[in-house]
PDB file of C-alpha atoms in Angstrom:
ATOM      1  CA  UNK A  21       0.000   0.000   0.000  1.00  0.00           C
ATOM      2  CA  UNK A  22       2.946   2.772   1.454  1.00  0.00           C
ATOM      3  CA  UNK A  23       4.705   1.579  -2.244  1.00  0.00           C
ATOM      4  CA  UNK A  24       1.809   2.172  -4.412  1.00  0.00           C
ATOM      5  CA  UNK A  25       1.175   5.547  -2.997  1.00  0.00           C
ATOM      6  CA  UNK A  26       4.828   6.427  -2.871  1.00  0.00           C
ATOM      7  CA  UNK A  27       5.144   5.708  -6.457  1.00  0.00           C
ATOM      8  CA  UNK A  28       2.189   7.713  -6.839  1.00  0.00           C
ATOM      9  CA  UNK A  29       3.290  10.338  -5.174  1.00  0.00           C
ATOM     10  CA  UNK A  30       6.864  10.892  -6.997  1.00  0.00           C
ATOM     11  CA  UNK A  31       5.454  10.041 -10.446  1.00  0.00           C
ATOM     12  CA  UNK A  32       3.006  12.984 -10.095  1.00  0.00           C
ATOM     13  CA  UNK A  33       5.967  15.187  -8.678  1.00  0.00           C
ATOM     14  CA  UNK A  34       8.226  14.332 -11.634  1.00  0.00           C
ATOM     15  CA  UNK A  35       5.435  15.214 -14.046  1.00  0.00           C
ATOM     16  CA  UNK A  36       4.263  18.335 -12.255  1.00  0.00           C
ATOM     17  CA  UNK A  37       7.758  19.360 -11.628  1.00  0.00           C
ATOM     18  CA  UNK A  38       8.733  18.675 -15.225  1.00  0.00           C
ATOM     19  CA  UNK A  39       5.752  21.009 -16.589  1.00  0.00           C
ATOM     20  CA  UNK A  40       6.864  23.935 -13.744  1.00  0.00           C
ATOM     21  CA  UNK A  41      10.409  23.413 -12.967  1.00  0.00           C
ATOM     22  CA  UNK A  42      10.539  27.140 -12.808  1.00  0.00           C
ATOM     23  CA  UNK A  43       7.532  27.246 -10.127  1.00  0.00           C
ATOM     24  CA  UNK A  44       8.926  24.109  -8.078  1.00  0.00           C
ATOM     25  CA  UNK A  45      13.029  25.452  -7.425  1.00  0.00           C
ATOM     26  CA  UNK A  46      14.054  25.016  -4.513  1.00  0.00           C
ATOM     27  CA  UNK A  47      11.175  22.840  -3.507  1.00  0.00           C
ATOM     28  CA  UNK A  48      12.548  19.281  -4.850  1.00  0.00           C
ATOM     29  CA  UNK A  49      14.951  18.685  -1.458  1.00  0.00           C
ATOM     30  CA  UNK A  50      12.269  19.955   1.193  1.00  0.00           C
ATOM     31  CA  UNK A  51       9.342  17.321  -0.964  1.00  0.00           C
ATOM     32  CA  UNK A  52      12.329  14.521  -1.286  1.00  0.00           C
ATOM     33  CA  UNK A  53      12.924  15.412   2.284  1.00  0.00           C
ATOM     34  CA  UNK A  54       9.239  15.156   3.508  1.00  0.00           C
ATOM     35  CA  UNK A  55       8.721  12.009   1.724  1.00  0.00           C
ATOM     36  CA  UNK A  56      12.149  10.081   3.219  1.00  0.00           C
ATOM     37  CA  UNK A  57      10.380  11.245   6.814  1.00  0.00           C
ATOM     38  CA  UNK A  58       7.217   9.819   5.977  1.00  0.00           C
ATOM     39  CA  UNK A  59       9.067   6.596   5.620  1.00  0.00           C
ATOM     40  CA  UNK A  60      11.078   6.726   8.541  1.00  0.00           C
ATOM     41  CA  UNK A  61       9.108   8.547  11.050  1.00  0.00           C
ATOM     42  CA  UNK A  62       7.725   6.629  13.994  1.00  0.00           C
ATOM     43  CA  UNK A  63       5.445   9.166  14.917  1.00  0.00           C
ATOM     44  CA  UNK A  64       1.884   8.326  15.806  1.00  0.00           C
ATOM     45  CA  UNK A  65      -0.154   8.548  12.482  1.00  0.00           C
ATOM     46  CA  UNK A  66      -3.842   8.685  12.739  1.00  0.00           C
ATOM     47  CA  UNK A  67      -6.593   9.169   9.999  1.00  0.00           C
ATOM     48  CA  UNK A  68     -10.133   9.066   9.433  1.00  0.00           C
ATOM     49  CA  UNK A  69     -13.443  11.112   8.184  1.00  0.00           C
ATOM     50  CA  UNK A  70     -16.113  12.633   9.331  1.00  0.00           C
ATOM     51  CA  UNK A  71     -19.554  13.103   7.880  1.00  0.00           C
ATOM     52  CA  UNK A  72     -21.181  16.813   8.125  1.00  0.00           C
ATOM     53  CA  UNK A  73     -23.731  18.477   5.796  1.00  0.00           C
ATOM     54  CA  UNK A  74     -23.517  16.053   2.851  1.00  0.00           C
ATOM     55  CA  UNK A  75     -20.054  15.388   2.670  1.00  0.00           C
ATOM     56  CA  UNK A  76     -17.188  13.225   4.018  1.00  0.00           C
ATOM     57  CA  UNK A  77     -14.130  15.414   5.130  1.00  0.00           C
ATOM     58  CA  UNK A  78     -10.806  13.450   5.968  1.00  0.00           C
ATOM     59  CA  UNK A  79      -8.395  14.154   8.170  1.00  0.00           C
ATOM     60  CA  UNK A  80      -4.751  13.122   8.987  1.00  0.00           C
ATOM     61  CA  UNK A  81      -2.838  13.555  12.264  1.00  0.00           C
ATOM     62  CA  UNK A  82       0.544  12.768  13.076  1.00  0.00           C
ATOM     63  CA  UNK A  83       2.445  13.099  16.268  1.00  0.00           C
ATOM     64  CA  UNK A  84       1.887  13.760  19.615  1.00  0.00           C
ATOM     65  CA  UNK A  85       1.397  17.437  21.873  1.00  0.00           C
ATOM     66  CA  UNK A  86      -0.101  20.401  21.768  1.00  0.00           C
ATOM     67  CA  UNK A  87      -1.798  20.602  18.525  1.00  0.00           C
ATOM     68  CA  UNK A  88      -1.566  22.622  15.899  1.00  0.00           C
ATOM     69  CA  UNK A  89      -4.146  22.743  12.955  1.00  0.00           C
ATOM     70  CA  UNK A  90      -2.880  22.908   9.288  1.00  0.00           C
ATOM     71  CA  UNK A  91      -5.506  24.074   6.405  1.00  0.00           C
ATOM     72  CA  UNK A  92      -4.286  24.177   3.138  1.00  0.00           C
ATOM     73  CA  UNK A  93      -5.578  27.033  -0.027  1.00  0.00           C
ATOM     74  CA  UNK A  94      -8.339  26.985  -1.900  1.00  0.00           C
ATOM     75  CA  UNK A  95      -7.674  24.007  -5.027  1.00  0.00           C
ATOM     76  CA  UNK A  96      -4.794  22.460  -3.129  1.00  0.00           C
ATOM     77  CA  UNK A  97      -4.882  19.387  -0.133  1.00  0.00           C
ATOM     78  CA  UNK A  98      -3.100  18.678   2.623  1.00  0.00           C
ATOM     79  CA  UNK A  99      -0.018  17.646   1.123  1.00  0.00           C
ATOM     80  CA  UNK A 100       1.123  21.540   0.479  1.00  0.00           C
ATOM     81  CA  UNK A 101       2.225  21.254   3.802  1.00  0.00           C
ATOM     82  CA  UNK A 102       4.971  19.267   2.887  1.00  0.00           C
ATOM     83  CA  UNK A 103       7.691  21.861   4.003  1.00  0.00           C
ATOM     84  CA  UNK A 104       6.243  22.093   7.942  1.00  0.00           C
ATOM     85  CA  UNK A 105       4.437  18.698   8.935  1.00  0.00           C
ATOM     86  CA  UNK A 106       7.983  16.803   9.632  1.00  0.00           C
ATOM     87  CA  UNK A 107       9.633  19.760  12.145  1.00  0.00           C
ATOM     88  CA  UNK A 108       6.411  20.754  13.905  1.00  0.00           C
ATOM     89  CA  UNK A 109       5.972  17.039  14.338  1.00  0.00           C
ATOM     90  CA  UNK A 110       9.901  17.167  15.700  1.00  0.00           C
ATOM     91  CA  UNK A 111       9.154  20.087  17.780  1.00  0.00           C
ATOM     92  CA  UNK A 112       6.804  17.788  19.684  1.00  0.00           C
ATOM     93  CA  UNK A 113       3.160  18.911  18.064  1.00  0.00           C
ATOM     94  CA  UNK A 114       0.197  17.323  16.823  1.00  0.00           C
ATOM     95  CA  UNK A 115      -0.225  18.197  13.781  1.00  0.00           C
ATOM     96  CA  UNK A 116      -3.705  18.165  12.393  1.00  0.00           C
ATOM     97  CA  UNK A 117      -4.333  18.233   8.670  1.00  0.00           C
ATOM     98  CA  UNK A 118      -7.660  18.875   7.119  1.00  0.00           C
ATOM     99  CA  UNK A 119      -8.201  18.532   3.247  1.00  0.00           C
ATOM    100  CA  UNK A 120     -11.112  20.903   2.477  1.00  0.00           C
ATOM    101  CA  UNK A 121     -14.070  19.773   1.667  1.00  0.00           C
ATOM    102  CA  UNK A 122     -14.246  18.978  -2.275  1.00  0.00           C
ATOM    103  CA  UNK A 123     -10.185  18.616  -1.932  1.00  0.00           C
ATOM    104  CA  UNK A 124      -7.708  16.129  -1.675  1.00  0.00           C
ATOM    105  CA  UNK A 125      -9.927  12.940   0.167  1.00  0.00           C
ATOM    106  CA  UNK A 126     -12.625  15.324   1.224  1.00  0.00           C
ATOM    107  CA  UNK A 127     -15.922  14.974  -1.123  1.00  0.00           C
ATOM    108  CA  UNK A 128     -17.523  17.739  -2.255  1.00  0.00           C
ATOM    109  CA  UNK A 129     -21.298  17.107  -0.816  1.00  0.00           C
ATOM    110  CA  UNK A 130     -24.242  19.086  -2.819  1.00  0.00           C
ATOM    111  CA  UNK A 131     -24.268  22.680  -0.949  1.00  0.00           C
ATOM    112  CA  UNK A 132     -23.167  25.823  -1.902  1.00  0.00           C
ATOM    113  CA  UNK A 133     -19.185  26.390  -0.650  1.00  0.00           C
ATOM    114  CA  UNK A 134     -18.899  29.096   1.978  1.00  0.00           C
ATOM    115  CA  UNK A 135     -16.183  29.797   4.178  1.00  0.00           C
ATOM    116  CA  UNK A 136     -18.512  29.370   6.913  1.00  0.00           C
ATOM    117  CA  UNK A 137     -18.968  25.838   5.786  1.00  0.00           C
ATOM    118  CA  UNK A 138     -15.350  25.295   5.815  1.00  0.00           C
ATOM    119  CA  UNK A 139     -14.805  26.465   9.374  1.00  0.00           C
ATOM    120  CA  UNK A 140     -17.784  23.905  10.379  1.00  0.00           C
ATOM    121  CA  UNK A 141     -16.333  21.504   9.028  1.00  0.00           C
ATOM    122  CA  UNK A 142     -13.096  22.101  10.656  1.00  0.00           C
ATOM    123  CA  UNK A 143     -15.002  22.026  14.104  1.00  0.00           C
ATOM    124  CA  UNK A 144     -16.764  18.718  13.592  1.00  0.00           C
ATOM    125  CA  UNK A 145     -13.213  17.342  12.825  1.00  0.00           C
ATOM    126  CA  UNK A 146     -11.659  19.068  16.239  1.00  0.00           C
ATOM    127  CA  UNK A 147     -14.773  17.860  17.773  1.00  0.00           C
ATOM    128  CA  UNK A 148     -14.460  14.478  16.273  1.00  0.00           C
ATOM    129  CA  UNK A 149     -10.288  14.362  17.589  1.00  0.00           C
ATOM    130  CA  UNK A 150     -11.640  15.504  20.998  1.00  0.00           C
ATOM    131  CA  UNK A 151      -9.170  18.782  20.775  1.00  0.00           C
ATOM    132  CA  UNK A 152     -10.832  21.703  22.838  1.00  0.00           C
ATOM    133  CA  UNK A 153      -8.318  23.800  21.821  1.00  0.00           C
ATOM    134  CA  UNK A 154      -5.427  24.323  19.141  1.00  0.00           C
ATOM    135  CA  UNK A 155      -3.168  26.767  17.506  1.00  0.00           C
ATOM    136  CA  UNK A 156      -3.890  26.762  13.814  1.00  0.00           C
ATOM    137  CA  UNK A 157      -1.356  27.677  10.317  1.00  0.00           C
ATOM    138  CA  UNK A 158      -3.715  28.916   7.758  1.00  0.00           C
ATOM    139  CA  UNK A 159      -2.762  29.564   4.067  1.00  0.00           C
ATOM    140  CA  UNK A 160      -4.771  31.494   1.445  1.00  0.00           C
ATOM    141  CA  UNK A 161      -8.144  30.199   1.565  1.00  0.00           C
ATOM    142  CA  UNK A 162      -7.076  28.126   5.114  1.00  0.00           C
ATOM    143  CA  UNK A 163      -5.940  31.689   6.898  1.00  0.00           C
ATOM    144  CA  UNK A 164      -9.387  32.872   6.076  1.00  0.00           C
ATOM    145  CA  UNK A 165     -10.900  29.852   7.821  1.00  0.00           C
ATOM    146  CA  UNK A 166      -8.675  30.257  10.977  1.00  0.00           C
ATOM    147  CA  UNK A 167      -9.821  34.074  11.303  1.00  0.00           C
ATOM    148  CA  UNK A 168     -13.634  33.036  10.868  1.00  0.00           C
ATOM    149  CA  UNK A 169     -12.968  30.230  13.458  1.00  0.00           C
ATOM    150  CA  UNK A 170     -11.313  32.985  15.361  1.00  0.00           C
ATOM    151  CA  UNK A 171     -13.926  35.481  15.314  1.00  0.00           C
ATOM    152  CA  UNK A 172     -16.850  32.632  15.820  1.00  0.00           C
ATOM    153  CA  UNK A 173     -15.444  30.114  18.377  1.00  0.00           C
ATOM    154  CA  UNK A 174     -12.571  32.044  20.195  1.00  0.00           C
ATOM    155  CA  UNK A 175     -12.934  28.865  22.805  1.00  0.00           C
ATOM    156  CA  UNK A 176     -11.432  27.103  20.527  1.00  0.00           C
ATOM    157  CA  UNK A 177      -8.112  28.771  19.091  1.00  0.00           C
ATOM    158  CA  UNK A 178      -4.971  29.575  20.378  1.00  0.00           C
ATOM    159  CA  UNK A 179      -2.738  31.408  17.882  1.00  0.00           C
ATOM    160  CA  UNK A 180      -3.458  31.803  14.612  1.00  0.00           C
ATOM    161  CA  UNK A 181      -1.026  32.612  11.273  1.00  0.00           C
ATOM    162  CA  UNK A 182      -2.933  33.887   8.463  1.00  0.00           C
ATOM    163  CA  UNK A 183      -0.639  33.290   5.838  1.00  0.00           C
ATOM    164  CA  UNK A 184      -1.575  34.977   2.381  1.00  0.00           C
ATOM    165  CA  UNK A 185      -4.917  35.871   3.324  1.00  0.00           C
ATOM    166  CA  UNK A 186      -7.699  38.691   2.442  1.00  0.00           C
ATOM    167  CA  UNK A 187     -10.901  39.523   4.761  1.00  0.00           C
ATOM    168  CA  UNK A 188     -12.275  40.927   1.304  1.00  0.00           C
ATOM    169  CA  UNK A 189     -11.721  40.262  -2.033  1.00  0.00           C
ATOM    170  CA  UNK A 190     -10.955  43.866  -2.901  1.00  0.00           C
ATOM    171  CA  UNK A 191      -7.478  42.619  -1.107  1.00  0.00           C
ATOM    172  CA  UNK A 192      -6.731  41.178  -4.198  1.00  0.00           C
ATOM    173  CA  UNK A 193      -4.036  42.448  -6.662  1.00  0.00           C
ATOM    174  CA  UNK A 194      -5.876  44.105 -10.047  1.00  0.00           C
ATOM    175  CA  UNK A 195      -3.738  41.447 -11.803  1.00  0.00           C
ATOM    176  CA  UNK A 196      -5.269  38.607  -9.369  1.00  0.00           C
ATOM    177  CA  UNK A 197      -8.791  39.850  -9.620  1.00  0.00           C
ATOM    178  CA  UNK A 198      -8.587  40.131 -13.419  1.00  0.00           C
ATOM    179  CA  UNK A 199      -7.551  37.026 -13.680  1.00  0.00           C
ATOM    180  CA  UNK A 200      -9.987  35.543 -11.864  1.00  0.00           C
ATOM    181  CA  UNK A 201     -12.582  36.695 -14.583  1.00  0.00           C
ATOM    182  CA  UNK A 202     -10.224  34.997 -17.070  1.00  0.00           C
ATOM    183  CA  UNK A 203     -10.395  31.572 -15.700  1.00  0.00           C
ATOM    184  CA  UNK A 204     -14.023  31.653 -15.696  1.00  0.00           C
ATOM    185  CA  UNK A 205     -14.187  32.378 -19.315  1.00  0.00           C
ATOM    186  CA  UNK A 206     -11.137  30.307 -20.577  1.00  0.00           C
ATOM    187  CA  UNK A 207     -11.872  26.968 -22.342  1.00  0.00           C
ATOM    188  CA  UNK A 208     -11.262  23.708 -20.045  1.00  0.00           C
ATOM    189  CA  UNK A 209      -9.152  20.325 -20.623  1.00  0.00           C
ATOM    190  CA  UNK A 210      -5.631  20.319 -21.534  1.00  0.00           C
ATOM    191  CA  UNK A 211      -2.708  19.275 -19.962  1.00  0.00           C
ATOM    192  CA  UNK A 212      -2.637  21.510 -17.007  1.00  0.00           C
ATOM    193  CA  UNK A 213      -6.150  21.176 -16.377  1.00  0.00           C
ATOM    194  CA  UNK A 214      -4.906  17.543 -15.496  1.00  0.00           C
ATOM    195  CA  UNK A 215      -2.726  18.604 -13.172  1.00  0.00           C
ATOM    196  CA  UNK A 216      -4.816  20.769 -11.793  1.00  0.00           C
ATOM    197  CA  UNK A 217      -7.799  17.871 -11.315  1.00  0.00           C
ATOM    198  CA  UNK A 218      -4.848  15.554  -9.622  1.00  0.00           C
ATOM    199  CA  UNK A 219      -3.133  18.039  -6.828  1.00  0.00           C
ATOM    200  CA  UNK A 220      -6.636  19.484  -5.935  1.00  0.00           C
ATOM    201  CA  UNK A 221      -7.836  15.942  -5.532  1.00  0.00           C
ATOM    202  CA  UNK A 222     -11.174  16.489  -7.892  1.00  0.00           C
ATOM    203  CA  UNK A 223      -9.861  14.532 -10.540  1.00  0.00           C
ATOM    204  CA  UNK A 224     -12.873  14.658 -13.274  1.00  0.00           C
ATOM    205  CA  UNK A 225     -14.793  16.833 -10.938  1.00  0.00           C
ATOM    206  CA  UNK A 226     -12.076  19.679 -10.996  1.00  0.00           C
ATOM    207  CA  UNK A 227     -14.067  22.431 -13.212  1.00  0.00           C
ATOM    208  CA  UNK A 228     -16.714  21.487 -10.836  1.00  0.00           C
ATOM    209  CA  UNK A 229     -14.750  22.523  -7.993  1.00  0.00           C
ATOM    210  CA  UNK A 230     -12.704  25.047  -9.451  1.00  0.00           C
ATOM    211  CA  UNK A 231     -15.945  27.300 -10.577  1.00  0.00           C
ATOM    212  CA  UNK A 232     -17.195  26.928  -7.003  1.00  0.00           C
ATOM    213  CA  UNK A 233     -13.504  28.044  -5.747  1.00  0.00           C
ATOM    214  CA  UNK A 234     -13.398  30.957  -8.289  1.00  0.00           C
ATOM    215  CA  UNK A 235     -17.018  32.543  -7.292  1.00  0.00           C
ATOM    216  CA  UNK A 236     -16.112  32.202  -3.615  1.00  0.00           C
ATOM    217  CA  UNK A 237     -13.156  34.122  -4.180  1.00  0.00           C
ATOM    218  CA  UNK A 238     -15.121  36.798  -6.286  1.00  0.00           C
ATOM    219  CA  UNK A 239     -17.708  37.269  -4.044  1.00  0.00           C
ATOM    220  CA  UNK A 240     -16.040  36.329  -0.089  1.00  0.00           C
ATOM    221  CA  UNK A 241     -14.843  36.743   2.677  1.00  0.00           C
ATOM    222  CA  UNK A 242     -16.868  39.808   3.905  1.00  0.00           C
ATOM    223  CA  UNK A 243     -15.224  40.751   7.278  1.00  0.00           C
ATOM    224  CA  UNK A 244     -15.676  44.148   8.575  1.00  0.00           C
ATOM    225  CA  UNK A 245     -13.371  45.883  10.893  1.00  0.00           C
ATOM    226  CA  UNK A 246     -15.597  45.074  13.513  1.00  0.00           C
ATOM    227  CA  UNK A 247     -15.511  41.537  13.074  1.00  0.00           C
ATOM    228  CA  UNK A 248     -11.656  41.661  12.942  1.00  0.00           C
ATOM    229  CA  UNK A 249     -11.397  43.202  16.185  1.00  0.00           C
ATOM    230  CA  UNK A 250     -13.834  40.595  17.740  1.00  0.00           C
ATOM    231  CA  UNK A 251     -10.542  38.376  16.985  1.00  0.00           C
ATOM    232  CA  UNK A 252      -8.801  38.033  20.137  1.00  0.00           C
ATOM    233  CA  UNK A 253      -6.415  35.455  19.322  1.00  0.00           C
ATOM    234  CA  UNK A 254      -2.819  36.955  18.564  1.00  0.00           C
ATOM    235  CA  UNK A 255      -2.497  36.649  15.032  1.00  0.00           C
ATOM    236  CA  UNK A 256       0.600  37.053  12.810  1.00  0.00           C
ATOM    237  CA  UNK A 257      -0.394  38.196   9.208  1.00  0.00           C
ATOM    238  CA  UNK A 258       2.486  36.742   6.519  1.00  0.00           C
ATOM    239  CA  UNK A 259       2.270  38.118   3.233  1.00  0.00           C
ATOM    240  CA  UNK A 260       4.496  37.520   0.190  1.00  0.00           C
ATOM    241  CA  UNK A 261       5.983  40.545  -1.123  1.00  0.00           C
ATOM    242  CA  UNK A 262       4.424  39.484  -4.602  1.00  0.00           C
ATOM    243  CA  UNK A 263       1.853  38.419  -3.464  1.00  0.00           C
ATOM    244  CA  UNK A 264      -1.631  38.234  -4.987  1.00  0.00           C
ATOM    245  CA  UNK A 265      -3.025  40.123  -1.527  1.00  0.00           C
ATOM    246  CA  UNK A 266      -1.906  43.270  -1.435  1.00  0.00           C
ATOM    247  CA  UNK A 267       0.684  44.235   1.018  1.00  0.00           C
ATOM    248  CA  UNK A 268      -1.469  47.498   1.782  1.00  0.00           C
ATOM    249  CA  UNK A 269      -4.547  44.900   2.660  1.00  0.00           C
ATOM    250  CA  UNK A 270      -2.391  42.540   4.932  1.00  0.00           C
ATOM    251  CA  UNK A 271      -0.866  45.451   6.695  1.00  0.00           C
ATOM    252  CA  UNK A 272      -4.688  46.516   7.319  1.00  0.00           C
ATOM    253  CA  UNK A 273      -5.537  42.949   8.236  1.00  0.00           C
ATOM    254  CA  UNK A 274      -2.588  43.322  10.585  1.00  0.00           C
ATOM    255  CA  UNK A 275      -4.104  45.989  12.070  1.00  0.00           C
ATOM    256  CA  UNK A 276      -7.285  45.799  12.428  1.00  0.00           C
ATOM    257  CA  UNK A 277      -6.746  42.730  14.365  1.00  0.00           C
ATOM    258  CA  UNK A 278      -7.305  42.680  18.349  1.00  0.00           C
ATOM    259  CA  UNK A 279      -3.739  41.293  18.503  1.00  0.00           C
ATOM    260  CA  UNK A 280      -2.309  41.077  15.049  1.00  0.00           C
ATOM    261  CA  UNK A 281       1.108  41.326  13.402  1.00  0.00           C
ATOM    262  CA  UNK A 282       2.677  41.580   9.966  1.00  0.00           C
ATOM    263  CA  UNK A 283       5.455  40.168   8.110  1.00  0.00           C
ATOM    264  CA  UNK A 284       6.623  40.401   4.754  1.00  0.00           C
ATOM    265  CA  UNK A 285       8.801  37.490   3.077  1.00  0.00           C
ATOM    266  CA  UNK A 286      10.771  39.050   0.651  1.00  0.00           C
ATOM    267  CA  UNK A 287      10.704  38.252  -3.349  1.00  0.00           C
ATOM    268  CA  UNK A 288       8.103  35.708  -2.177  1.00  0.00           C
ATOM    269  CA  UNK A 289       4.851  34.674  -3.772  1.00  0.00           C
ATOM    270  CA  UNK A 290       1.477  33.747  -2.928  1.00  0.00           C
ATOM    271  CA  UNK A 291       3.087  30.040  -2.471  1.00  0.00           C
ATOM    272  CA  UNK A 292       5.384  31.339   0.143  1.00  0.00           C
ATOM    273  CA  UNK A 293       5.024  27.835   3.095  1.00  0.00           C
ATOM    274  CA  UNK A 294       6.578  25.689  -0.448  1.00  0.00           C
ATOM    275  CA  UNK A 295       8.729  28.480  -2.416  1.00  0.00           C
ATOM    276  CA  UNK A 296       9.974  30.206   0.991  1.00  0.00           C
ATOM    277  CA  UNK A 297       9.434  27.789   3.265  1.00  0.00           C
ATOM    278  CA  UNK A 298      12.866  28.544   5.417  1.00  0.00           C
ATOM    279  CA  UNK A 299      11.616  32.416   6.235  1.00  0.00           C
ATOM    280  CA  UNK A 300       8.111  31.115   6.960  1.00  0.00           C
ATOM    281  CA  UNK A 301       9.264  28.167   9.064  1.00  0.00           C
ATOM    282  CA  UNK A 302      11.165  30.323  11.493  1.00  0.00           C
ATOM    283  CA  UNK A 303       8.873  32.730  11.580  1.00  0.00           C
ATOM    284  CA  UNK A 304       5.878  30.400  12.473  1.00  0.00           C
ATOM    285  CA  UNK A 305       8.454  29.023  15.310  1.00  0.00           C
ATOM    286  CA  UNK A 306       8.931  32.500  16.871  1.00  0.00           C
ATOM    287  CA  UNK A 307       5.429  33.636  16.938  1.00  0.00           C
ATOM    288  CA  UNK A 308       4.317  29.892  18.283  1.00  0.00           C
ATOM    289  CA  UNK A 309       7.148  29.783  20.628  1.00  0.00           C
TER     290      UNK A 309
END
């Protein structure tokens, strides 16, 4: 089983690295890394799923501690975590991983997507792990889920780090929000539409998920500055310095908060946990720490 989906696993790499080589430097030793840990690790490993609202949302967990709650962007899974699982897990946490519902192992169900939706299902997995409490690493689409969870059950987070993440989508770049109108008019299929349907985890079902994706990022999240200030957690607001949020947004973000702070990763993306995952690792461990 372990060789099947290890095989799986680094033939998809070497085809999706192949098509963006460019994209994927230096990421090949930190996924070669994460994969020789998966092998060798003795960590407790736990999965499962949990059934909410017409839809079956998996879950992974490995090691043992005070947890700490992983959610991935919008059309990715769990696995973009690849950079972080193996030395939070060596820094003695349990790390939580949730794929989305309609991503990675996660079905889709028949409801509208909301990020409201998301953060329930996030609870009924916390509920379902019997964690009262946990610090949660949010990227993109996940750090907007962490400050909803935030703002809505406070009980129930420690610290949050809202990685790449708008409370509106006029945080978006003009070249981000244009684009998003291109997508939804561009023809499907192809080559990259492929690899889009495998790292999502849709498969067939990605242009599906991916119009569902696109209108929720046209249209949500909708917090005001009220709502952000309801956010008592301490939060620490990362943002790419290309990113596709503005910096001017995140530095709002960052302040608006209760207890927020900002940092800016230089020359990096909106893929800053894979493509600048050395400046984001140390400064998840400071703010955590």
């Amino acid at each position: 089983m372990m060789r099947r989906w290890l095989l799986k696993v680094l033939t998809a790499a070497l085809v999706t690295g192949a098509v963006t080589a460019g994209w994927f430097w230096p990421v090949p030793g930190n996924f070669v890394y994460y994969l020789s840990w998966r092998l060798t690790t003795r960590a407790p490993v736990a999965t499962g799923n949990i059934n909410f609202n017409g839809a079956q949302i998996h879950y992974v967990t490995y090691g043992a501690g005070k947890p700490v709650l992983l959610l991935h962007g919008g059309l990715s899974n769990r696995l973009s975590w690849f950079s972080q699982v193996p030395w939070l897990v060596k820094a003695g946490r349990k790390v939580i991983l949730v794929d989305t519902r309609g991503h990675g192992e996660s079905t889709l169900g028949h409801t509208g997507l909301s990020y409201h939706l998301f953060a329930q299902d996030v609870i009924q997995v916390l509920d379902k792990l019997d964690i009262a409490q946990t610090d949660i690493i949010g990227w993109s689409d996940g750090g907007i889920i962490a400050l909803l969870l935030g703002r809505d059950t406070p009980q129930r987070v420690g610290k949050i780090v809202a990685i790449s993440a708008n409370f509106d989508p006029s945080g978006l770049t003009s070249d981000a929000g244009a684009g998003l109108q291109v997508e939804a008019a561009a023809p499907s299929g192809g080559v990259w539409q492929w690899l889009q349907g495998w790292w999502s985890g849709a498969g067939e079902h990605y242009p599906t998920l991916a119009s569902k994706i696109r209108h929720l990022w046209r249209t949500e999240p909708r917090f005001t500055q009220a709502d952000l200030q309801a956010i008592h957690a301490p939060v620490l607001v990362i943002v790419g310095e290309r990113d596709m949020i503005t910096l001017e947004h995140s530095a709002q973000l960052a302040q608006w908060l209760a207890d927020g702070e900002l940092a800016v990763i230089k020359g990096a993306g909106h893929s800053a946990p894979v493509t600048h995952a050395a400046a984001v690792d140390g400064l998840v461990v400071a703010f955590l720490q």
